[in-house]
Tab-separated table of C-alpha atoms and ligand atoms in Angstrom:
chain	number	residue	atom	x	y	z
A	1	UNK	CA	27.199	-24.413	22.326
A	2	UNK	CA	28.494	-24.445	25.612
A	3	UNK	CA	29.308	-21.458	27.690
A	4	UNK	CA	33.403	-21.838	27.746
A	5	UNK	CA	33.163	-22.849	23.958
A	6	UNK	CA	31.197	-19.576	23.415
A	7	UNK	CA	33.858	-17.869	25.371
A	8	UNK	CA	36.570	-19.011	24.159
A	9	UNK	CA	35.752	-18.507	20.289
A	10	UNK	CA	34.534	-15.132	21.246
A	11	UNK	CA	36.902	-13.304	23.861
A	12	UNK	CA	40.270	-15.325	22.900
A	13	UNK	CA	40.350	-16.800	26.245
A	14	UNK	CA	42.298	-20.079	27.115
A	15	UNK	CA	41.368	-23.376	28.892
A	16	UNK	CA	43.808	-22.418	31.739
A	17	UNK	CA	41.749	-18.884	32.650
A	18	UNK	CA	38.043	-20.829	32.640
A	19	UNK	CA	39.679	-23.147	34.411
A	20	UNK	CA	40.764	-21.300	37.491
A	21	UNK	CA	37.267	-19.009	36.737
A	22	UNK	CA	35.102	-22.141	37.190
A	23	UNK	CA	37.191	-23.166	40.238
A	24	UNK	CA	36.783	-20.132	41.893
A	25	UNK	CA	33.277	-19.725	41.029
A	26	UNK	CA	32.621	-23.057	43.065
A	27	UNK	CA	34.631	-21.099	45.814
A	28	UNK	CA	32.832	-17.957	45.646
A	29	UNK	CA	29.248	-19.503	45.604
A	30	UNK	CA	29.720	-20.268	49.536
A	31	UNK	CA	29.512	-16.125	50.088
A	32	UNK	CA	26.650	-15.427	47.627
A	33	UNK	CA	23.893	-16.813	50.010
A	34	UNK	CA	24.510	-14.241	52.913
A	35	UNK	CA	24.528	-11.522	49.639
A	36	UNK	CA	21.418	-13.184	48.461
A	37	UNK	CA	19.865	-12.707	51.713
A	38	UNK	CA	20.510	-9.124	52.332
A	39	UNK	CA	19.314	-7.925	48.603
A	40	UNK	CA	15.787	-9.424	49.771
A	41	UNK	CA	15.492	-8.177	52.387
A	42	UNK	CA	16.790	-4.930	50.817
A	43	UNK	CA	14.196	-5.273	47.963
A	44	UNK	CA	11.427	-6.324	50.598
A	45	UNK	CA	11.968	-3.143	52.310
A	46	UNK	CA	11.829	-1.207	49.128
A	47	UNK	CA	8.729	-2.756	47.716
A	48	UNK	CA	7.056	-2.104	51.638
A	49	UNK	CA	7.722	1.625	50.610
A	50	UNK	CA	6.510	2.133	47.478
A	51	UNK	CA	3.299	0.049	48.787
A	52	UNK	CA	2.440	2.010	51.783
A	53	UNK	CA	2.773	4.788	50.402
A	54	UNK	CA	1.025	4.432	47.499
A	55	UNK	CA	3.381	5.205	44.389
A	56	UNK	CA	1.948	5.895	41.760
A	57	UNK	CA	2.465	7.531	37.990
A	58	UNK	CA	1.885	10.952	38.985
A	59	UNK	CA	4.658	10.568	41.187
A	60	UNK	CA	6.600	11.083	38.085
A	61	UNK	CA	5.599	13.645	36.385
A	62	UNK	CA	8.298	16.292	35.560
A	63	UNK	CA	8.151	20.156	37.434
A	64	UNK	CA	9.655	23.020	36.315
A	65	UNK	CA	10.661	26.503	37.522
A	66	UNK	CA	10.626	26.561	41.017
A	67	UNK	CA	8.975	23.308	41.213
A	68	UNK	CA	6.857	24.193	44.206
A	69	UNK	CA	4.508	21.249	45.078
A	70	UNK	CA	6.663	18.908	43.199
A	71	UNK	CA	4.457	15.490	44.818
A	72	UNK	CA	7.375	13.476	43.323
A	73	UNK	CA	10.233	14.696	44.996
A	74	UNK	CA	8.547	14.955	48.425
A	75	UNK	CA	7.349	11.025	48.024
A	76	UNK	CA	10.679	10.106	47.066
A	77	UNK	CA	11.812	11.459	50.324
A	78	UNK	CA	9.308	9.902	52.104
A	79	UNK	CA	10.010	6.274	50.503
A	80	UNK	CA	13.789	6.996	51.230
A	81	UNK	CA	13.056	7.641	55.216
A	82	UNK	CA	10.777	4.950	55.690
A	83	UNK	CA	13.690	2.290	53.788
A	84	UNK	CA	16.556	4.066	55.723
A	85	UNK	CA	14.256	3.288	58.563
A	86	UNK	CA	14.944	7.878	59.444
A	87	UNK	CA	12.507	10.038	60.448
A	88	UNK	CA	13.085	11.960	57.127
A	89	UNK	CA	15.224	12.098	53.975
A	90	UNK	CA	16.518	14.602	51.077
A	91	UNK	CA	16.815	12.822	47.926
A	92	UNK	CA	17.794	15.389	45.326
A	93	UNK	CA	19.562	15.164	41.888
A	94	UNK	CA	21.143	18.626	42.842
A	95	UNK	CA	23.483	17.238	44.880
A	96	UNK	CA	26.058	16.754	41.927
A	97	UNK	CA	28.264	13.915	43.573
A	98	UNK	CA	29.093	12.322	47.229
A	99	UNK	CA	31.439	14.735	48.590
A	100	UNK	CA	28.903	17.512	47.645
A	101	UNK	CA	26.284	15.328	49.451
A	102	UNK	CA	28.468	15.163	52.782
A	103	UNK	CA	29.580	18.712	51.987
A	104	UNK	CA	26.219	19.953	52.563
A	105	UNK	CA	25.274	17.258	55.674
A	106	UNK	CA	28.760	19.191	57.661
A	107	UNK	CA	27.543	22.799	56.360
A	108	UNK	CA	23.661	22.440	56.950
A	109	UNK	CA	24.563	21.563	61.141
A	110	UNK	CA	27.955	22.751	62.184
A	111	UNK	CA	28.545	26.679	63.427
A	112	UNK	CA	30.904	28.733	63.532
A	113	UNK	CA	32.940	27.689	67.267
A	114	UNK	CA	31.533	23.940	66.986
A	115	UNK	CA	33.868	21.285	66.504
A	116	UNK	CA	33.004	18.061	64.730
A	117	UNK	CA	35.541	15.081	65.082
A	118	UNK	CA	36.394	12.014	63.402
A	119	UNK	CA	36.609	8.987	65.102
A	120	UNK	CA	37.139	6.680	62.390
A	121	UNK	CA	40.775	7.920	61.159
A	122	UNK	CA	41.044	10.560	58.320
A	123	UNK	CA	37.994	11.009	55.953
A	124	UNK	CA	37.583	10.626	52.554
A	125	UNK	CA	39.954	12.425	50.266
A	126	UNK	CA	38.000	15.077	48.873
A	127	UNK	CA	36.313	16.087	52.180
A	128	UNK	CA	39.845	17.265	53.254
A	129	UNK	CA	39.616	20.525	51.336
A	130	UNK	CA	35.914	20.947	52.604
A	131	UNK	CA	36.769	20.222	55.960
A	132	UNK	CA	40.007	22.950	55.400
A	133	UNK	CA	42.862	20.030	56.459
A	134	UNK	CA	44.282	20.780	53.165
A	135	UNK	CA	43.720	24.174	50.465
A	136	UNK	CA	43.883	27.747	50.723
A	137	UNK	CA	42.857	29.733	52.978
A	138	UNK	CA	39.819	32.099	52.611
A	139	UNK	CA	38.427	29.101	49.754
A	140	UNK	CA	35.262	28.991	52.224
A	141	UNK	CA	36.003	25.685	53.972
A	142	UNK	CA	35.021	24.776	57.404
A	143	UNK	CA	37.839	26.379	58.822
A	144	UNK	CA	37.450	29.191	56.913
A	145	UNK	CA	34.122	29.602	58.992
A	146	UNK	CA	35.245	28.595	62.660
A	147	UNK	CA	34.417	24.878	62.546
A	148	UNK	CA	37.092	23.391	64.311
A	149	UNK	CA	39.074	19.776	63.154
A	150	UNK	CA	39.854	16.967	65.456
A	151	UNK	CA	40.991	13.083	64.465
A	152	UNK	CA	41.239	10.147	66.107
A	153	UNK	CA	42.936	7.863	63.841
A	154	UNK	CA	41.764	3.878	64.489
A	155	UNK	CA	44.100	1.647	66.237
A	156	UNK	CA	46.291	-0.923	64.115
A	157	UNK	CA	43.377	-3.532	64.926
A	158	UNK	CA	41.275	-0.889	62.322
A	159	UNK	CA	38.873	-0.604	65.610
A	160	UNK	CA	37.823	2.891	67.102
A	161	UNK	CA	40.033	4.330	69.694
A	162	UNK	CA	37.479	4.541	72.722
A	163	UNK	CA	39.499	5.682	74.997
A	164	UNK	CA	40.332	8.438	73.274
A	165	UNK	CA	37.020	9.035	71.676
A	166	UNK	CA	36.139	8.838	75.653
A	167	UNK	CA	38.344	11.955	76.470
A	168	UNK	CA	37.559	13.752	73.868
A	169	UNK	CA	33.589	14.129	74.653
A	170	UNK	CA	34.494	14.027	78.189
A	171	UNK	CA	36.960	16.913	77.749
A	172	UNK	CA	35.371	19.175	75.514
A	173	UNK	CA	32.162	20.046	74.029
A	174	UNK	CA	32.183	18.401	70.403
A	175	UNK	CA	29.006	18.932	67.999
A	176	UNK	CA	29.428	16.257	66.050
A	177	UNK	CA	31.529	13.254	65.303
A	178	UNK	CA	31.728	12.035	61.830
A	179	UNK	CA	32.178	8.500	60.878
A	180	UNK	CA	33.222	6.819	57.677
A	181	UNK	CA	31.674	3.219	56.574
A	182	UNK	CA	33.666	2.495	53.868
A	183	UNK	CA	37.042	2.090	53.995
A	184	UNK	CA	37.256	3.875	50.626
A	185	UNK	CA	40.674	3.503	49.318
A	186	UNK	CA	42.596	2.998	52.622
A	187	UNK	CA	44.095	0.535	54.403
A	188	UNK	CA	41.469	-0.163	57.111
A	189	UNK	CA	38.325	-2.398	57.223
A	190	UNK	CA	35.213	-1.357	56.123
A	191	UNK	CA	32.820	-1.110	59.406
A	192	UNK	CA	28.732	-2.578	58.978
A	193	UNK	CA	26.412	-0.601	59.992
A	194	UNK	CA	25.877	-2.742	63.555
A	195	UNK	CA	29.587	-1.852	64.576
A	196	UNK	CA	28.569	1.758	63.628
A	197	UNK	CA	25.664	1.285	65.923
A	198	UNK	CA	27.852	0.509	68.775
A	199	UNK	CA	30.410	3.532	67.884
A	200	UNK	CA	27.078	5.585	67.983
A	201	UNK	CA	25.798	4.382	71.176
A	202	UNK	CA	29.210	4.677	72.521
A	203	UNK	CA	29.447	8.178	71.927
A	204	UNK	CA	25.241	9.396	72.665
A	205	UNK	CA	26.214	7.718	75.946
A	206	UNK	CA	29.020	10.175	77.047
A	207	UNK	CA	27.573	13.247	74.871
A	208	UNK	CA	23.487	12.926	74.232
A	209	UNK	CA	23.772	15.858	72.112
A	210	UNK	CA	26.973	14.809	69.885
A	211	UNK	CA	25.675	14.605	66.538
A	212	UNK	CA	26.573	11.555	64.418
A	213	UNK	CA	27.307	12.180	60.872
A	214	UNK	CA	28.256	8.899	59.191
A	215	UNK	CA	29.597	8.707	55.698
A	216	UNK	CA	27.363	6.177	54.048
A	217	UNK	CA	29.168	5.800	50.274
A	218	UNK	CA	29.263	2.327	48.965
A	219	UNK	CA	27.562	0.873	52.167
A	220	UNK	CA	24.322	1.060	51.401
A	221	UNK	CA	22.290	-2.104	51.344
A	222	UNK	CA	25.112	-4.237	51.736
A	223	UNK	CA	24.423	-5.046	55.212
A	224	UNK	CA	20.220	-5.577	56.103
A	225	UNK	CA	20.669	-2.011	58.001
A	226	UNK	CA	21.651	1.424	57.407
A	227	UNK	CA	22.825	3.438	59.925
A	228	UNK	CA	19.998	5.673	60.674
A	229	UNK	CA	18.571	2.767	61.825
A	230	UNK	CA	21.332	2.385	64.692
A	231	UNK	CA	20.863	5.812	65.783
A	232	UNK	CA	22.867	8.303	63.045
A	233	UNK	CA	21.619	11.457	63.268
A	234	UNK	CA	22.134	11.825	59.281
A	235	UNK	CA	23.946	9.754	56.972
A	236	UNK	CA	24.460	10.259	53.447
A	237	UNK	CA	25.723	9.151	50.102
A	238	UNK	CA	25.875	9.442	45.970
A	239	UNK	CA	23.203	7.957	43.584
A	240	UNK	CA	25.950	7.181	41.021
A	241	UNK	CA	27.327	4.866	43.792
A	242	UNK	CA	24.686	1.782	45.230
A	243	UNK	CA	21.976	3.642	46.322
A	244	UNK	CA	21.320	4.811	42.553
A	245	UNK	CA	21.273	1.303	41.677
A	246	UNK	CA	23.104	2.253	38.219
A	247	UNK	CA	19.576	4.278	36.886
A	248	UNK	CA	20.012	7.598	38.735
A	249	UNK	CA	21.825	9.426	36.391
A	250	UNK	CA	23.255	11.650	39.218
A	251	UNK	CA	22.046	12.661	42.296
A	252	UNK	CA	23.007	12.350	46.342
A	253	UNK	CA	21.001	11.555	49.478
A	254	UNK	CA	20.694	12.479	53.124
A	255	UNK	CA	18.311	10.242	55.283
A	256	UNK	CA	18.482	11.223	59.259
A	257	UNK	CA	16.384	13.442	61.881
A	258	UNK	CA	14.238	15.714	60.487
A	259	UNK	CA	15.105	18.426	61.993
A	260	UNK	CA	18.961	18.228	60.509
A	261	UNK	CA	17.064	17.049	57.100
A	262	UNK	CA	15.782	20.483	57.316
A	263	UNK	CA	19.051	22.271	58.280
A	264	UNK	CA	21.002	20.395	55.001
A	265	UNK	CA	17.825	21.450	52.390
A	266	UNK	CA	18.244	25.151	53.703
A	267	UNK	CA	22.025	24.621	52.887
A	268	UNK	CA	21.537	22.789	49.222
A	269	UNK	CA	18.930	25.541	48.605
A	270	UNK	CA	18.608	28.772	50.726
A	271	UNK	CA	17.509	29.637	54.107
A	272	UNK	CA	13.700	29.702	54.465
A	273	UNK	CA	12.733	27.940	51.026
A	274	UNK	CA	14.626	25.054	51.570
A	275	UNK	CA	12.756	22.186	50.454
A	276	UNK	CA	9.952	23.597	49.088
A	277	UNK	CA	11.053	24.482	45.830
A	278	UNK	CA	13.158	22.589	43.592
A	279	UNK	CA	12.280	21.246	40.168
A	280	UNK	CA	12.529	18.072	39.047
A	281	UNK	CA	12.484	17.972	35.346
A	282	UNK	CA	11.300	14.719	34.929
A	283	UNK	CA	14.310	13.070	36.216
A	284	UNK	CA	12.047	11.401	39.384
A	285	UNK	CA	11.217	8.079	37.841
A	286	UNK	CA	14.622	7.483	37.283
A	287	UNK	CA	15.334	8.190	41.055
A	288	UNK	CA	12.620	6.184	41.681
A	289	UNK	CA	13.475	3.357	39.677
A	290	UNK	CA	17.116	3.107	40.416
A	291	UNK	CA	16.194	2.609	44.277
A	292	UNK	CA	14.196	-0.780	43.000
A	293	UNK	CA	17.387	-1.840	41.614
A	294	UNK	CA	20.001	-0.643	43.784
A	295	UNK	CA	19.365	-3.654	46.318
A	296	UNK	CA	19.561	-5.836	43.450
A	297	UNK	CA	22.241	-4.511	41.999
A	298	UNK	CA	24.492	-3.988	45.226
A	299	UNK	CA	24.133	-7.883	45.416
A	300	UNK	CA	25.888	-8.465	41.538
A	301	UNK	CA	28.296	-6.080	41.824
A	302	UNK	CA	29.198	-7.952	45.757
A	303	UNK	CA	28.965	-10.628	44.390
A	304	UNK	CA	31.323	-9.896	41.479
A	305	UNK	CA	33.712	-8.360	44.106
A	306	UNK	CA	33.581	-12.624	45.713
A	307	UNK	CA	34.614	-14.075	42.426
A	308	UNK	CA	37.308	-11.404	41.683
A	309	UNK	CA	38.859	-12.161	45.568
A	310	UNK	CA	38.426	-16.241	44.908
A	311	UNK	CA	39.950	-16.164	41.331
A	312	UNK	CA	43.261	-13.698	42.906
A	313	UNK	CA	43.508	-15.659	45.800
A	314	UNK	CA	43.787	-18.613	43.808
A	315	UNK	CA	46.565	-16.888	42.094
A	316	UNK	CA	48.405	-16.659	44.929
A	317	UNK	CA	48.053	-12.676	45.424
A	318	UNK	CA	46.675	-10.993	48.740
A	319	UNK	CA	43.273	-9.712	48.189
A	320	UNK	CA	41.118	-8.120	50.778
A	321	UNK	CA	38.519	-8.693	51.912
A	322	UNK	CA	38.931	-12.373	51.069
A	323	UNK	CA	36.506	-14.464	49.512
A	324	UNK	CA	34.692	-15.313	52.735
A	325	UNK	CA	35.152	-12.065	54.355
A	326	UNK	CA	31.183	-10.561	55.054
A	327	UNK	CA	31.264	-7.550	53.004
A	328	UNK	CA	29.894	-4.002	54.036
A	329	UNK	CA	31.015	-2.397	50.737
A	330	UNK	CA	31.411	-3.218	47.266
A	331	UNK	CA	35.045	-2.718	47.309
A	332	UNK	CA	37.906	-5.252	46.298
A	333	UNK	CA	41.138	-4.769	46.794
A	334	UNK	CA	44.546	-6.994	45.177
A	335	UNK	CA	47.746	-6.784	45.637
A	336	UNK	CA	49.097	-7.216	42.547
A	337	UNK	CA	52.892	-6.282	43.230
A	338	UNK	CA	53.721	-4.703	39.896
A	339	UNK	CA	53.567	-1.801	37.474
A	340	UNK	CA	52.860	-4.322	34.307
A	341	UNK	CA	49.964	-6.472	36.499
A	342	UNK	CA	48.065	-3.330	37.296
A	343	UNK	CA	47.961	-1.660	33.526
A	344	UNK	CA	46.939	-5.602	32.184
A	345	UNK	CA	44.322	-6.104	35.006
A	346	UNK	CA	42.667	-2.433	33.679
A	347	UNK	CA	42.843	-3.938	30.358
A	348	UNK	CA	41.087	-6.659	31.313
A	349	UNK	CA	38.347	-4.910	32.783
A	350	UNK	CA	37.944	-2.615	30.363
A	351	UNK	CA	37.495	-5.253	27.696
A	352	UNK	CA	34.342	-6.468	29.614
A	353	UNK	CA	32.706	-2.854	30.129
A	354	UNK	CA	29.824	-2.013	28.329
A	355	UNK	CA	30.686	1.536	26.949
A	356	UNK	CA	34.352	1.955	25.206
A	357	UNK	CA	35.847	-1.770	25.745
A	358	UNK	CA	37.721	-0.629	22.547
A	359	UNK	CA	39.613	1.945	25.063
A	360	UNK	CA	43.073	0.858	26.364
A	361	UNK	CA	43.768	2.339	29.577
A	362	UNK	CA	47.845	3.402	30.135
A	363	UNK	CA	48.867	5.366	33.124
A	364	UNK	CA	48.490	8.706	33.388
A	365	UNK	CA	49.179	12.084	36.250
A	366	UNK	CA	46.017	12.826	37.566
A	367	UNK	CA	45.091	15.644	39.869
A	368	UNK	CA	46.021	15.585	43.493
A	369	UNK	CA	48.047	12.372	43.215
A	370	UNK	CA	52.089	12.213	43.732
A	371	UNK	CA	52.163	9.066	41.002
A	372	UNK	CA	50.536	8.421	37.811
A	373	UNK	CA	46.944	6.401	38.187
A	374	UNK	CA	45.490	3.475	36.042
A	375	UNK	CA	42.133	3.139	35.810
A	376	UNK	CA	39.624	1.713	33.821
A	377	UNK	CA	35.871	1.866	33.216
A	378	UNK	CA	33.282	2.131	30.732
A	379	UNK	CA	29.855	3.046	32.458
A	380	UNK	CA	26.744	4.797	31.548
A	381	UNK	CA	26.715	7.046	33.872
A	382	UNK	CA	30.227	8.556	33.930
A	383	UNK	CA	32.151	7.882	36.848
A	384	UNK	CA	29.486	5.767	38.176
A	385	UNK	CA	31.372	3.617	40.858
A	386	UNK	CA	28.049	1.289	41.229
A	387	UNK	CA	29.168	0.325	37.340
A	388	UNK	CA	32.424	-1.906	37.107
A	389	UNK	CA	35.712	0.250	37.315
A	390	UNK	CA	39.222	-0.552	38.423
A	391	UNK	CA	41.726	1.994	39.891
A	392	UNK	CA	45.070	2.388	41.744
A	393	UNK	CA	48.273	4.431	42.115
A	394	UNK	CA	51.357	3.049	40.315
A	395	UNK	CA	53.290	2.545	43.209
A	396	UNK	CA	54.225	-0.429	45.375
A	397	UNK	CA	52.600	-2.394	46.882
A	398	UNK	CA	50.577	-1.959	43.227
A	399	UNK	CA	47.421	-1.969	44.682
A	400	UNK	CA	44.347	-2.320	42.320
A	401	UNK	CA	40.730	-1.643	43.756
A	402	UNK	CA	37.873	-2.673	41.976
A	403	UNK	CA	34.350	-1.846	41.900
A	404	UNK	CA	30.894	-2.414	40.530
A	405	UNK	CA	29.168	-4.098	38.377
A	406	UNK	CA	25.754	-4.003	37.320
A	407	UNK	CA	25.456	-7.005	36.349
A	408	UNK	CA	27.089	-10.607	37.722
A	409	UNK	CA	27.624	-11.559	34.465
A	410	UNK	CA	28.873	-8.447	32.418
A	411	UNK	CA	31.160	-7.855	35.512
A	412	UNK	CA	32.493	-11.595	35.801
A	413	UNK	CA	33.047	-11.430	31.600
A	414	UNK	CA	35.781	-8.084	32.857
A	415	UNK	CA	37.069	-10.278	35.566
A	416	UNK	CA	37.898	-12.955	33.539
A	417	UNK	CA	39.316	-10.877	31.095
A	418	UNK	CA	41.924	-9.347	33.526
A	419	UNK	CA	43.028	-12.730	34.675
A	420	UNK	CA	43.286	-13.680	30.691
A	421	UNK	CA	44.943	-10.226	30.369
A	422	UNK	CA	47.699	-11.383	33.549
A	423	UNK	CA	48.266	-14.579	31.344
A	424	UNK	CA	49.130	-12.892	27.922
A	425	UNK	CA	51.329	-10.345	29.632
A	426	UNK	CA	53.173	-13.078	31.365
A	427	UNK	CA	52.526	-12.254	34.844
A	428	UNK	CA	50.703	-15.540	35.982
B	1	PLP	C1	33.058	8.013	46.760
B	1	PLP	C2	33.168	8.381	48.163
B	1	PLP	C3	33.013	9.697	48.581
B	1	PLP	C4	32.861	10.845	47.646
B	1	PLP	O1	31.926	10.668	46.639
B	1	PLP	P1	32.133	11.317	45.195
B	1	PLP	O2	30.842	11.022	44.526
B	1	PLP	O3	33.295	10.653	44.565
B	1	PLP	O4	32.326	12.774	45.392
B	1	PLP	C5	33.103	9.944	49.939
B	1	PLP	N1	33.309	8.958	50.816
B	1	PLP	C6	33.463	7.678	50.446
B	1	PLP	C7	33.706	6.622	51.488
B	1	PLP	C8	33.390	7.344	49.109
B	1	PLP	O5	33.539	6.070	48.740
């Protein structure tokens, strides 16, 4: 049987959708070679790790109670430096998502009087009420404890505002300044980790002893470099995101100078134990095993993020990054430009997830947001972002950002879905 046949006797889909699917797949193949490229040399560097130094079973063999000499957990931050190209690393299934991750990384090296500044616009979300931008007083945020706040939003060209990142360091004495990779969910590029480099270098050369903190979530090996590799003091990131690679079942990172490595693992833990205890319960191999896929598996779900941007282009909607856009994260996001587009796109998507397809998603309010949010996903891990998901506000311009996929093919079966979802709903 052929594949559309199969499809279409299986997942009610029409000539028309396979149609512009197969068209846009011809489009999309152009990108895949530079994402092909990157996840070996990804994998390479992975494999190079686990080879020199010496993994082996015991590695993963569960501790318990204070897990002191836990070999695992020490070689998995070992393997994690040398692929992050760091001096060191702190790989820990504690940390129980990203922001708690970058929570720690500002905690573990900024005092009380310091002030740590962001030159690449307004951080993530939930890093506002850490930081103290937003929330209560006297909830034990930065501010709470002295650290003092500065911005420099990027200039309408999305680039760094040097001259003012210039004064700043000039001006005053600034700890650290803390960068962002991933555009996230705003409306700014994402930056690789070379033009990170140069934001880096930029800074060390006006202030040697600025830290730089960089944000690492849904960057990781996307581009053939991270960016403790172009000089980041300590960068860091979520295991249910791409450096997970969809078989961490939870779990956060920090790779960077040893010395700050230190610093965050007296912060996750306590002062003076640090990283010497800390039990594993078993859950190593999986940590282990989900940073041989994550290369791997940041390729599908990039690549899945081409096809979405060729077939909506296509369409005639404004998708960014486009098609042939280099990628730095996994991304995508489409204008679709109504209420009734953005519910039957989630449908879509959910149809082709593994875990509750049955689910239909409708709007709903949703903590910290003004409108109601659409969103759908059906992942293993829950909330995994390195697993196909779609999400947006209801509110123009009806923006929908999608995500993941942990596989090429499950993720292209949601993709197609959602366009066959726009087509039954009327909108295309
Ligand atoms: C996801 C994300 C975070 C926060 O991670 P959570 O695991 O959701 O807490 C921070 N920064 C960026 C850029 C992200 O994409």
């Amino acid at each position: 049987m052929s594949k559309n046949k199969f499809l279409k006797e299986n997942f009610g889909l029409s000539e028309a959708v396979l149609n512009i699917v197969e068209e846009a797949e011809t489009t999309a193949a152009k990108a895949f070679r530079h994402i092909e490229d990157m996840a070996e040399i990804n994998e390479m560097k992975v494999m190079k790790a686990f080879a020199d130094n010496r993994l082996s079973a015991e590695y993963f063999m569960a501790s318990s109670g204070y897990g002191s000499d836990d070999i695992g957990r020490d070689m998995l931050d070992k393997i994690y430096a040398q692929v992050f190209e760091s001096e060191d690393a702190l790989v820990r299934y504690n940390f129980i998502s990203g922001t708690h991750t970058l929570s720690t990384m500002l905690f573990g090296v900024l005092r009380p009087g310091d002030t740590v500044v962001a030159i690449t616009g307004k951080p993530y979300d939930t890093l506002e009420e850490v930081i103290g931008i937003v929330g209560k007083p006297g909830n034990g945020s930065l501010k709470d404890f002295g650290i003092n706040y500065k911005q420099i939003d990027l200039k309408s060209d999305s680039e760094p505002d040097y001259n003012a990142i210039n004064k700043e360091l000039t001006e005053n004495k600034i700890k650290a300044v803390w960068i962002q990779r991933s555009k996230g969910y705003g409306e700014r590029k994402t930056f690789s980790a070379k033009e990170i480099g140069k934001m880096i270098k930029f800074v060390k050369e006006i202030s040697p002893d600025t830290l730089a903190l960089v944000d690492n979530c849904y960057g990781e090996f996307t581009d053939d470099k991270e960016p403790t590799y172009y000089g980041a003091d300590l960068c860091g990131g979520s295991l249910i995101k791409n450096a997970g690679g969809g078989i961490a079942p939870t779990g956060g990172y920090i790779a960077g100078k040893e010395k700050y490595i230190n610093l965050c693992a007296y912060r996750l833990s306590t002062v003076g134990i640090g990283r010497e205890n800390g039990a594993t319960l078993g859950i190593n191999k999986c940590l282990y095993q989900g940073l041989f896929f994550a290369p791997h598996v940041v390729s599908q779900a990039l690549k899945s993020a081409v096809l979405c941007a060729a077939i909506y282009e296509k369409l005639g909607f404004e998708v960014e990054p486009r098609s042939d856009d280099v990628r730095h994260d996994i991304i995508q996001r489409i204008k679709l430009g109504s209420e009734k587009a953005m519910i039957a796109f989630c449908r879509g998507i959910q149809l082709g997830s593994p875990v509750d397809a049955y689910v239909k998603p409708e709007p709903s309010d949703m903590p910290g947001y003004q409108e109601k949010v659409i969103m759908a996903a059906g992942a293993f891990n829950q909330g995994s972002s390195i697993e196909l998901s779609a999400d947006g506000p209801i509110k123009p311009p009806y923006t929908i950002y999608m995500q993941g996929g942990l596989t090429y093919e499950s993720a292209k079966l949601g993709i197609i879905m959602s366009v066959q979802s726009l087509k039954d709903e009327g909108v295309i």
